[in-house]
Coordinates of C-alpha atoms and ligand atoms in Angstrom, one line a residue:
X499 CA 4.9 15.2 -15.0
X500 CA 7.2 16.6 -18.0
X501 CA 7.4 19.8 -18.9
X502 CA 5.5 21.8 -22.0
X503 CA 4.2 25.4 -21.2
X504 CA 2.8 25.5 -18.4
X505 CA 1.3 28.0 -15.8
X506 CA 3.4 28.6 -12.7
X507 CA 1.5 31.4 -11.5
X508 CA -0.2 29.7 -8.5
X509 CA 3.0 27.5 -8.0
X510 CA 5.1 27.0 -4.2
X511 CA 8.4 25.8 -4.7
X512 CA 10.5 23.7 -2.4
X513 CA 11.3 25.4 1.3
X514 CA 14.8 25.0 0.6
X515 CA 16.7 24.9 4.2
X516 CA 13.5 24.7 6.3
X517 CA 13.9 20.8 6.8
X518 CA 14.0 19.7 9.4
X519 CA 11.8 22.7 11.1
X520 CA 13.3 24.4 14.0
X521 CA 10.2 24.5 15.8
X522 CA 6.4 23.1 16.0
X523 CA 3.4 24.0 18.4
X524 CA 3.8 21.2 20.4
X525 CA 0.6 22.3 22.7
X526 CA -1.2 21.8 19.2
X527 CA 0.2 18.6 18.7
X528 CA -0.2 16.8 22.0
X529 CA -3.5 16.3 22.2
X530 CA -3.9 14.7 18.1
X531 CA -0.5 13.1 19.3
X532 CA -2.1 10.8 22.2
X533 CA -4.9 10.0 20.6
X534 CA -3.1 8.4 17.2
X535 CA -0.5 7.2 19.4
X536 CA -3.6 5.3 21.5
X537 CA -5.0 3.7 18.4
X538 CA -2.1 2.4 16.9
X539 CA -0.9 1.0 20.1
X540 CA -4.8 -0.8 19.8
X541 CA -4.4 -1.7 15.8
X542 CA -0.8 -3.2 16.9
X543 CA -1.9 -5.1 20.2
X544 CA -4.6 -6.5 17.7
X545 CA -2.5 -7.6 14.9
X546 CA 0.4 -8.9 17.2
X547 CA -2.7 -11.0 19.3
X548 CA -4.0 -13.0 16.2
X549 CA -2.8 -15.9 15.5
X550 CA -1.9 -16.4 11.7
X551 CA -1.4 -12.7 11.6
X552 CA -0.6 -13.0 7.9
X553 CA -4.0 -14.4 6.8
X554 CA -5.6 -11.2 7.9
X555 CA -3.2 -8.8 7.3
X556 CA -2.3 -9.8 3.7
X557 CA -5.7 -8.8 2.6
X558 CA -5.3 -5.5 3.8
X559 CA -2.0 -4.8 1.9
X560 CA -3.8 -5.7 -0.8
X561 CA -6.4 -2.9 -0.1
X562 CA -3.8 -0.5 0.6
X563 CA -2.0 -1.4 -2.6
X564 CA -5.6 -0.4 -4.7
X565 CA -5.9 2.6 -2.6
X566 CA -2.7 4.5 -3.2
X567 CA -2.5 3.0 -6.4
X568 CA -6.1 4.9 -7.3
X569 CA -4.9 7.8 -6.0
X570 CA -2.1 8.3 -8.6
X571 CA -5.1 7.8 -11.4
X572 CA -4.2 3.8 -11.4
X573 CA -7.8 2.4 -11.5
X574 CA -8.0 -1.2 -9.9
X575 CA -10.0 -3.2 -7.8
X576 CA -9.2 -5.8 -5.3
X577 CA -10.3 -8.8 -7.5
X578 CA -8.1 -8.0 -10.8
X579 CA -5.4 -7.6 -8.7
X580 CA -5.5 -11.3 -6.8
X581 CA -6.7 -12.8 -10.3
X582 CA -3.1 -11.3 -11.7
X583 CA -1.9 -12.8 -8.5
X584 CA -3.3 -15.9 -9.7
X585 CA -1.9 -15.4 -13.2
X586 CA 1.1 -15.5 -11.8
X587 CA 1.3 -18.7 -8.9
X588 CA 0.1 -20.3 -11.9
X589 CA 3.2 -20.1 -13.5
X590 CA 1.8 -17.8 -16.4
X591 CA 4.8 -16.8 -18.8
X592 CA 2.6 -13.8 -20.1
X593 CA 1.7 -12.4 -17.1
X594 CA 2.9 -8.9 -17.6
X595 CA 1.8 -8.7 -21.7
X596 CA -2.1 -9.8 -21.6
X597 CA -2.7 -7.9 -18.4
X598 CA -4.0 -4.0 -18.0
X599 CA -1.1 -1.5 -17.4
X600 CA -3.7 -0.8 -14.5
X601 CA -3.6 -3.6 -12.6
X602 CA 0.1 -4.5 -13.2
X603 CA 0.8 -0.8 -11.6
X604 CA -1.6 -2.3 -8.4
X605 CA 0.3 -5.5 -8.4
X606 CA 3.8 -4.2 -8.2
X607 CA 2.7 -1.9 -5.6
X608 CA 1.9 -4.7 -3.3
X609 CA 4.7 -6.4 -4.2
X610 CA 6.9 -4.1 -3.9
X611 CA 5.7 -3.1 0.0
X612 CA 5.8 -6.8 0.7
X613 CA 9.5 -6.8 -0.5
X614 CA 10.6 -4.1 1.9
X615 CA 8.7 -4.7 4.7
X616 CA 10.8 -7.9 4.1
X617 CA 13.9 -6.4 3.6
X618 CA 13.7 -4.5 6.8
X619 CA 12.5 -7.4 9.0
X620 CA 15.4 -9.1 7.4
X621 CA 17.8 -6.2 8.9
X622 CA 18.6 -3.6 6.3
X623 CA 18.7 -0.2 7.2
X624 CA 16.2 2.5 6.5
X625 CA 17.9 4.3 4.3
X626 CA 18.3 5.4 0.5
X627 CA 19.1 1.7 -0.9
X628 CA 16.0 0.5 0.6
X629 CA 13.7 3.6 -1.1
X630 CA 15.5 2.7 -3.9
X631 CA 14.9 -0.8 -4.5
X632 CA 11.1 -0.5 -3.5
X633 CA 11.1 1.9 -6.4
X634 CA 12.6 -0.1 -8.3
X635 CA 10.3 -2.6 -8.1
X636 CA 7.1 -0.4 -8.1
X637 CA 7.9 0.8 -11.4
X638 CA 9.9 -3.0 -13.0
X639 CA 7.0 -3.2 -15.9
X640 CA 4.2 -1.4 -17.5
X641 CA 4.3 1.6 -18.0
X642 CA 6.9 2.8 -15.1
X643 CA 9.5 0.7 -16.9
X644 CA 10.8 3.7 -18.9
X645 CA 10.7 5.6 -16.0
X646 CA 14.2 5.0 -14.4
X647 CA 13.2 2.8 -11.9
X648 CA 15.4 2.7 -8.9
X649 CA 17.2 6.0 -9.9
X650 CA 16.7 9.4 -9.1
X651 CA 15.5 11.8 -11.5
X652 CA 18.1 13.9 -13.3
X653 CA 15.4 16.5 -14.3
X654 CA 13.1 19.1 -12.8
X655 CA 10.1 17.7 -12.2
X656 CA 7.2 19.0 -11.3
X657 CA 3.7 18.4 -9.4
X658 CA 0.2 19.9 -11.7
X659 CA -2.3 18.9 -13.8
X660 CA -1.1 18.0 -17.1
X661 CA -4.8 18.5 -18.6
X662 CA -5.3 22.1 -17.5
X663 CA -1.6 22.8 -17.7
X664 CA -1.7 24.6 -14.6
X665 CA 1.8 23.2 -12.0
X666 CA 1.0 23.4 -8.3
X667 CA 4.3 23.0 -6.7
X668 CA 8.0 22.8 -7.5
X669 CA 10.1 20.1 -6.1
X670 CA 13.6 20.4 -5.6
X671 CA 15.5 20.4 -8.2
X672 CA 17.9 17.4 -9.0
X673 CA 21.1 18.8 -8.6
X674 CA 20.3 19.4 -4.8
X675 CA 18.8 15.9 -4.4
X676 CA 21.6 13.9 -3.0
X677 CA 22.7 15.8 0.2
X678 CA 18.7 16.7 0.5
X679 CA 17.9 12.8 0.5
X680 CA 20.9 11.6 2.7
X681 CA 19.6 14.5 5.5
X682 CA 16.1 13.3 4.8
X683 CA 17.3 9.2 5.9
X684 CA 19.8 11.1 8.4
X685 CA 16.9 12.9 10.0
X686 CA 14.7 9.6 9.8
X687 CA 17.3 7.1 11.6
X688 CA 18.7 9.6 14.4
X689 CA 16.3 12.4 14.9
X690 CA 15.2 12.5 18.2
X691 CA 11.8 14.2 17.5
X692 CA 9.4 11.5 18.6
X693 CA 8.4 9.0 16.0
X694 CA 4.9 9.5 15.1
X695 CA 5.9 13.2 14.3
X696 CA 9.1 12.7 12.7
X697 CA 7.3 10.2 10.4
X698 CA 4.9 12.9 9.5
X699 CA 7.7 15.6 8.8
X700 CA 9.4 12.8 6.9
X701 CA 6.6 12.1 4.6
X702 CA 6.2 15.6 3.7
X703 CA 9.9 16.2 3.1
X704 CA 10.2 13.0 0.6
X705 CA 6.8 13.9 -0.9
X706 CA 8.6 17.8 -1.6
X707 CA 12.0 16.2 -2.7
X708 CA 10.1 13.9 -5.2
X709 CA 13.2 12.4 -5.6
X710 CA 12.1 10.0 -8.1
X711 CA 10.4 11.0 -12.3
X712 CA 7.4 8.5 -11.2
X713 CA 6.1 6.6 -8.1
X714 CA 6.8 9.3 -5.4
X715 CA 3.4 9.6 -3.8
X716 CA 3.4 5.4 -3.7
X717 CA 7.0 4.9 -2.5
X718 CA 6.3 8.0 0.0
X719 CA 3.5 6.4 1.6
X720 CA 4.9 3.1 2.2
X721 CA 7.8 5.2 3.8
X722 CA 5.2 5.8 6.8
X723 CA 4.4 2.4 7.5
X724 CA 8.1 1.6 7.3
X725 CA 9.2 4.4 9.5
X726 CA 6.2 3.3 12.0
X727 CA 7.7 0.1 12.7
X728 CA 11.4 1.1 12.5
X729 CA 10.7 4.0 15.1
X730 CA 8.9 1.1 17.5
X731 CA 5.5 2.3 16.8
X732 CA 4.3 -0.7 15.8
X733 CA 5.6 -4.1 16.6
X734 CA 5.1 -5.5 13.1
X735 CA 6.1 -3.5 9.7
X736 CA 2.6 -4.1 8.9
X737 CA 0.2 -0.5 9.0
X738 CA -1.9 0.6 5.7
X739 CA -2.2 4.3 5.7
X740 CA -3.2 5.5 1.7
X741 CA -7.4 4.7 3.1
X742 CA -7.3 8.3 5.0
X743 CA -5.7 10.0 2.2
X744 CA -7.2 9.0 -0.4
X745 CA -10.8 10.0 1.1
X746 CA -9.0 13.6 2.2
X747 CA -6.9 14.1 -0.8
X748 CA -7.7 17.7 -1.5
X749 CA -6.7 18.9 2.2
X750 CA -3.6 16.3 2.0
X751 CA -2.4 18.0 -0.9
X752 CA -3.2 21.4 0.9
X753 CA -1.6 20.8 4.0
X754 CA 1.5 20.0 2.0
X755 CA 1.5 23.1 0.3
X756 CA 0.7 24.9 3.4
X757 CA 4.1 24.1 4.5
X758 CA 6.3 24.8 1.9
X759 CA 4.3 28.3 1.3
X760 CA 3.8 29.5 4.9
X761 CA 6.3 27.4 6.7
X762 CA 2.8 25.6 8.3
X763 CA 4.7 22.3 9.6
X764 CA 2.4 22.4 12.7
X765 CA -0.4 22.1 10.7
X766 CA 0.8 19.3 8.2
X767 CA 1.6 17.2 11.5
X768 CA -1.8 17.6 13.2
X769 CA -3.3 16.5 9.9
X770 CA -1.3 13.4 9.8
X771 CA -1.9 12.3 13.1
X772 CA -5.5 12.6 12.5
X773 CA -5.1 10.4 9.5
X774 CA -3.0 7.6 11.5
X775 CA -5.8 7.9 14.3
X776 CA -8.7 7.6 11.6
X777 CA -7.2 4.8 9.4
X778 CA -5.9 2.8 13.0
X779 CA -9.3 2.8 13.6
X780 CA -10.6 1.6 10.5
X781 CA -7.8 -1.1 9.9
X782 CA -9.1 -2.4 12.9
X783 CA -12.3 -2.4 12.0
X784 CA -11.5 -4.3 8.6
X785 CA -8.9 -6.5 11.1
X786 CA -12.3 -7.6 12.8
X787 CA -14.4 -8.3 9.8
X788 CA -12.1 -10.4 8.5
X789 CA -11.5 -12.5 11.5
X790 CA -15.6 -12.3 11.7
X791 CA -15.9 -13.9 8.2
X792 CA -12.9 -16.5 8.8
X793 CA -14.8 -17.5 12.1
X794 CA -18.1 -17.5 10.4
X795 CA -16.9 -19.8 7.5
X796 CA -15.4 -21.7 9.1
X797 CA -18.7 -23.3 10.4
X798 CA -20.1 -23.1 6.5
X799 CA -17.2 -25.2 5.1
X800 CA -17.3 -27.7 7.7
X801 CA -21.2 -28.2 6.9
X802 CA -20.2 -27.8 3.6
X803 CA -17.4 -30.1 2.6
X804 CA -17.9 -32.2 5.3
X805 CA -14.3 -33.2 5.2
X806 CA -11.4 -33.2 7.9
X807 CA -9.8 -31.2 5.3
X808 CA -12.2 -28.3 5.9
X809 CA -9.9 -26.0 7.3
X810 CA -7.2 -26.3 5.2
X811 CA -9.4 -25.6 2.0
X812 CA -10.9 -22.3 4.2
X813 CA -7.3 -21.2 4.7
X814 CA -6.1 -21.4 1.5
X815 CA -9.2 -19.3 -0.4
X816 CA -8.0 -16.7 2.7
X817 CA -4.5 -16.6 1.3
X818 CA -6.0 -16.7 -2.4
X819 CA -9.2 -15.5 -3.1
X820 CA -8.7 -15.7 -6.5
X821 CA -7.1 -19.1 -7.6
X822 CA -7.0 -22.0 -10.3
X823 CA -8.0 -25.1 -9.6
X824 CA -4.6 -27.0 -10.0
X825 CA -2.8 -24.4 -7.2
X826 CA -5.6 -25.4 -5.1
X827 CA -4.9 -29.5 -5.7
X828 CA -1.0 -28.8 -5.4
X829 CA -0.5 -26.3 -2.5
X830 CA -3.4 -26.4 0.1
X831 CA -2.1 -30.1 1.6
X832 CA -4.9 -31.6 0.5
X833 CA -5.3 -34.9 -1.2
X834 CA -5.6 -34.6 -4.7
X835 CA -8.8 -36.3 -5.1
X836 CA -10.0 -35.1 -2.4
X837 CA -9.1 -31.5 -3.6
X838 CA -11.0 -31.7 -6.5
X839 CA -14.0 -33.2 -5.2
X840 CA -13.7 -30.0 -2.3
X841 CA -13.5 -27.5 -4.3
X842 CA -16.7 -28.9 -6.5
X843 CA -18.8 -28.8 -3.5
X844 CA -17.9 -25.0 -2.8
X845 CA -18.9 -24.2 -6.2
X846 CA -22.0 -26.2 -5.7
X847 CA -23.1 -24.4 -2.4
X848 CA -22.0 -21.0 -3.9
X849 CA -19.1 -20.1 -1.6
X850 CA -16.9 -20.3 -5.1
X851 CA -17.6 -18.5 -7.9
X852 CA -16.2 -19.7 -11.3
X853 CA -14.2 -16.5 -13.1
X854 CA -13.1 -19.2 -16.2
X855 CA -14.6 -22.8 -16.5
X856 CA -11.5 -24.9 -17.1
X857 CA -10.0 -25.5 -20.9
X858 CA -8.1 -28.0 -22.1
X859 CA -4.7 -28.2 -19.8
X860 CA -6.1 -25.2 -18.1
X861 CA -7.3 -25.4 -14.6
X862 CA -10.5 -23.5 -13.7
X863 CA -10.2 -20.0 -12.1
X864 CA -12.4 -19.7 -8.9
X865 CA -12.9 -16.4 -6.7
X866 CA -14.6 -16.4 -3.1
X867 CA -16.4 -14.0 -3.2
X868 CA -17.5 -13.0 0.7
X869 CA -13.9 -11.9 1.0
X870 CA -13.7 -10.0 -2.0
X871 CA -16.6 -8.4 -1.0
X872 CA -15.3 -7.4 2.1
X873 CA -12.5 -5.6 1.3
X874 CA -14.1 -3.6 -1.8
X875 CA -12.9 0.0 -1.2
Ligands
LIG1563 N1 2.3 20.7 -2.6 C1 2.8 19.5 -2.4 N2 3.9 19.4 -1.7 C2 4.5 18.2 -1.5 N3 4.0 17.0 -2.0 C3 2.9 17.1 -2.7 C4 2.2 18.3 -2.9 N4 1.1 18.0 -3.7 C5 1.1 16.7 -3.8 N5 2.1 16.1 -3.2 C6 2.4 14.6 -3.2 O1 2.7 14.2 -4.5 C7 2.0 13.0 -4.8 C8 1.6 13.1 -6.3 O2 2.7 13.5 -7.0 P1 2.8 13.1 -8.6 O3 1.5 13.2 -9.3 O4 4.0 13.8 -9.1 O5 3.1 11.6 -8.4 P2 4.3 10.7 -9.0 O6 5.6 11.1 -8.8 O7 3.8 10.5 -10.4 O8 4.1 9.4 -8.2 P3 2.8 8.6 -8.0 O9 2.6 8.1 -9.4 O10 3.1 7.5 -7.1 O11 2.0 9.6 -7.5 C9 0.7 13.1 -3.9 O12 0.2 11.8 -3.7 C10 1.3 13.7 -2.7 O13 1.9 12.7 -1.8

């Protein structure tokens, strides 16, 4: 947020040379320790065990990508963002001018996660180029374009609420960023504090650096599933964390506080490791559902369509819940014909719902709805 005259008379400021902490109450910590350490061992034994991995955990970046989103005030659901998915297989040229500034936010998000979790699978270090290009691409259009993406800020900023006028905390300020960041990826990469913690002291430090003007609650939670997989916590870059948060935001923000005003790093860490337990659990949970629903349509489109094609056309309304008619025809390796007389028989039955009829040269938009449904948060 800018500045204008604001109240700083409940505000902490940074804990300048506290990072990383000399010491934490590790008998406090074992206990949360093991049992987060248990249930993401369980989400990634889960994830790494299904085949066609993608199909079940693309839908829950998706989630994650509404959920921190709407944490920051960006209001989306799950469906506007596939149909600007849609928007864009399609090939539309005005993708970013007809659509909400909303949803755009939501959609850059996702991409933008997708992008580095690429980018690191692909081999490129964890480090401040990485941060920055994820940035950069969180913040490429709408709103965040004027917001230097991909650069540091060069002024104070500050976190508060702009309506009441009241600032809760003071980040660093910019002229101490750089050696501040390159200790924050030096601490990240050779640390030897165990990973689950030092991904926890990690988030908090970039959350207090808010190195960026815009986009540093976003960038710093896909920082955790990053770090989770390049620490070997996970065998896949793939972990959605913004759920937990986002349902505990008040005592997330408080425990952040806590440790830049009373040095409480201990109890920052426990909180996190509660929230990695917790959202293991329920990404497993949603995991399951998914594969539930994919199992139990797979039986309704073979009645259904009564086609060989069947699972083809169930595997591509997975990948794109929201999709036109012609991406359908051209991509799912289905016959054309045959494609269009499919996808006429799931609007029949109900399993498609029509979002647009189709227009002239334009193709009908379709959503399936049981999987929308199912990952409403
Ligand atoms: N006291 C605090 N200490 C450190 N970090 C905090 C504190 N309070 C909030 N945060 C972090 O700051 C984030 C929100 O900051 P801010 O509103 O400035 O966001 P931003 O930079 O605009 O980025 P985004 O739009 O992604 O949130 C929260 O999601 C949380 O991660």
């Amino acid at each position: 947020m800018a500045i204008k005259a604001y109240d700083l008379a409940d505000a902490v400021s940074y804990h300048e040379g506290a990072f990383p902490p000399k010491s934490l109450d590790y008998e406090r910590l074992l206990g949360p320790l093991e049992e987060a350490a248990a249930s993401l061992a369980r989400y990634d034994a889960k994830i790494s065990g299904m085949v066609n991995g993608e199909l079940f955990l693309a839908p829950l970046r998706r989630q994650d990508a509404v959920t921190s989103s709407r944490m920051e005030g960006t209001i989306s659901t799950i469906e506007d963002l596939y149909r600007l998915e849609a928007e864009e297989d399609s090939g539309s040229t005005d993708l970013y001018r007809d659509a909400r500034h909303d949803d755009i936010e939501t959609y850059l998000y996702s991409r933008a996660l997708r992008s580095a979790q690429d980018a690191l699978a692909e081999g490129m270090p964890l480090g401040e180029h990485l941060i920055r290009s994820a940035h950069q691409q969180l913040l490429s259009a709408g709103r965040g374009a004027r917001k230097r993406p991909g650069s540091y800020k060069i002024e104070q900023n500050y976190i508060g609420d702009e309506r009441r006028g009241k600032i809760y905390y003071v980040p660093i300020a910019p002229e101490q960023l750089e050696p501040a960041m390159a200790a924050l990826v030096q601490f990240i990469n050779t640390s030897e504090t165990r990973p689950l913690i030092r991904t926890a002291l990690a988030h908090v430090e970039f959350e207090a650096l808010h190195p960026f003007e815009d986009g540093n609650g976003r960038i710093g939670r896909m920082l955790i599933t990053l770090m989770l997989w390049r620490l070997g916590v996970l065998s896949q870059p793939n972990f959605f964390v913004s759920g937990y948060f986002e349902t505990h935001k008040d005592e997330y923000v408080e425990r952040m506080r806590a440790v830049s005003a009373e040095g409480d790093w201990t109890g920052w860490v426990i909180f996190f490791l509660q929230a990695m337990h917790e959202q293991a659990t329920v990404n497993i949970q949603t995991a399951d559902a998914i594969f539930k629903l994919h199992s139990g349509m797979r039986e309704r489109f073979r009645e259904v369509l009564n086609s060989q094609f069947h699972d083809q056309a169930l595997d591509f309304v997975f990948a794109s819940p929201v999709f036109r008619n012609d991406r359908f025809v051209e991509r799912s390796g289905i016959p054309a014909t045959t494609a269009r007389l499919l996808s006429r028989r799931l609007v029949d039955a109900g399993l498609l719902r029509t979002l647009q009829p189709a227009a002239g040269r334009r193709a009908a938009l379709y959503a399936f709805d049981p999987l929308l449904d199912l990952l409403r948060v």
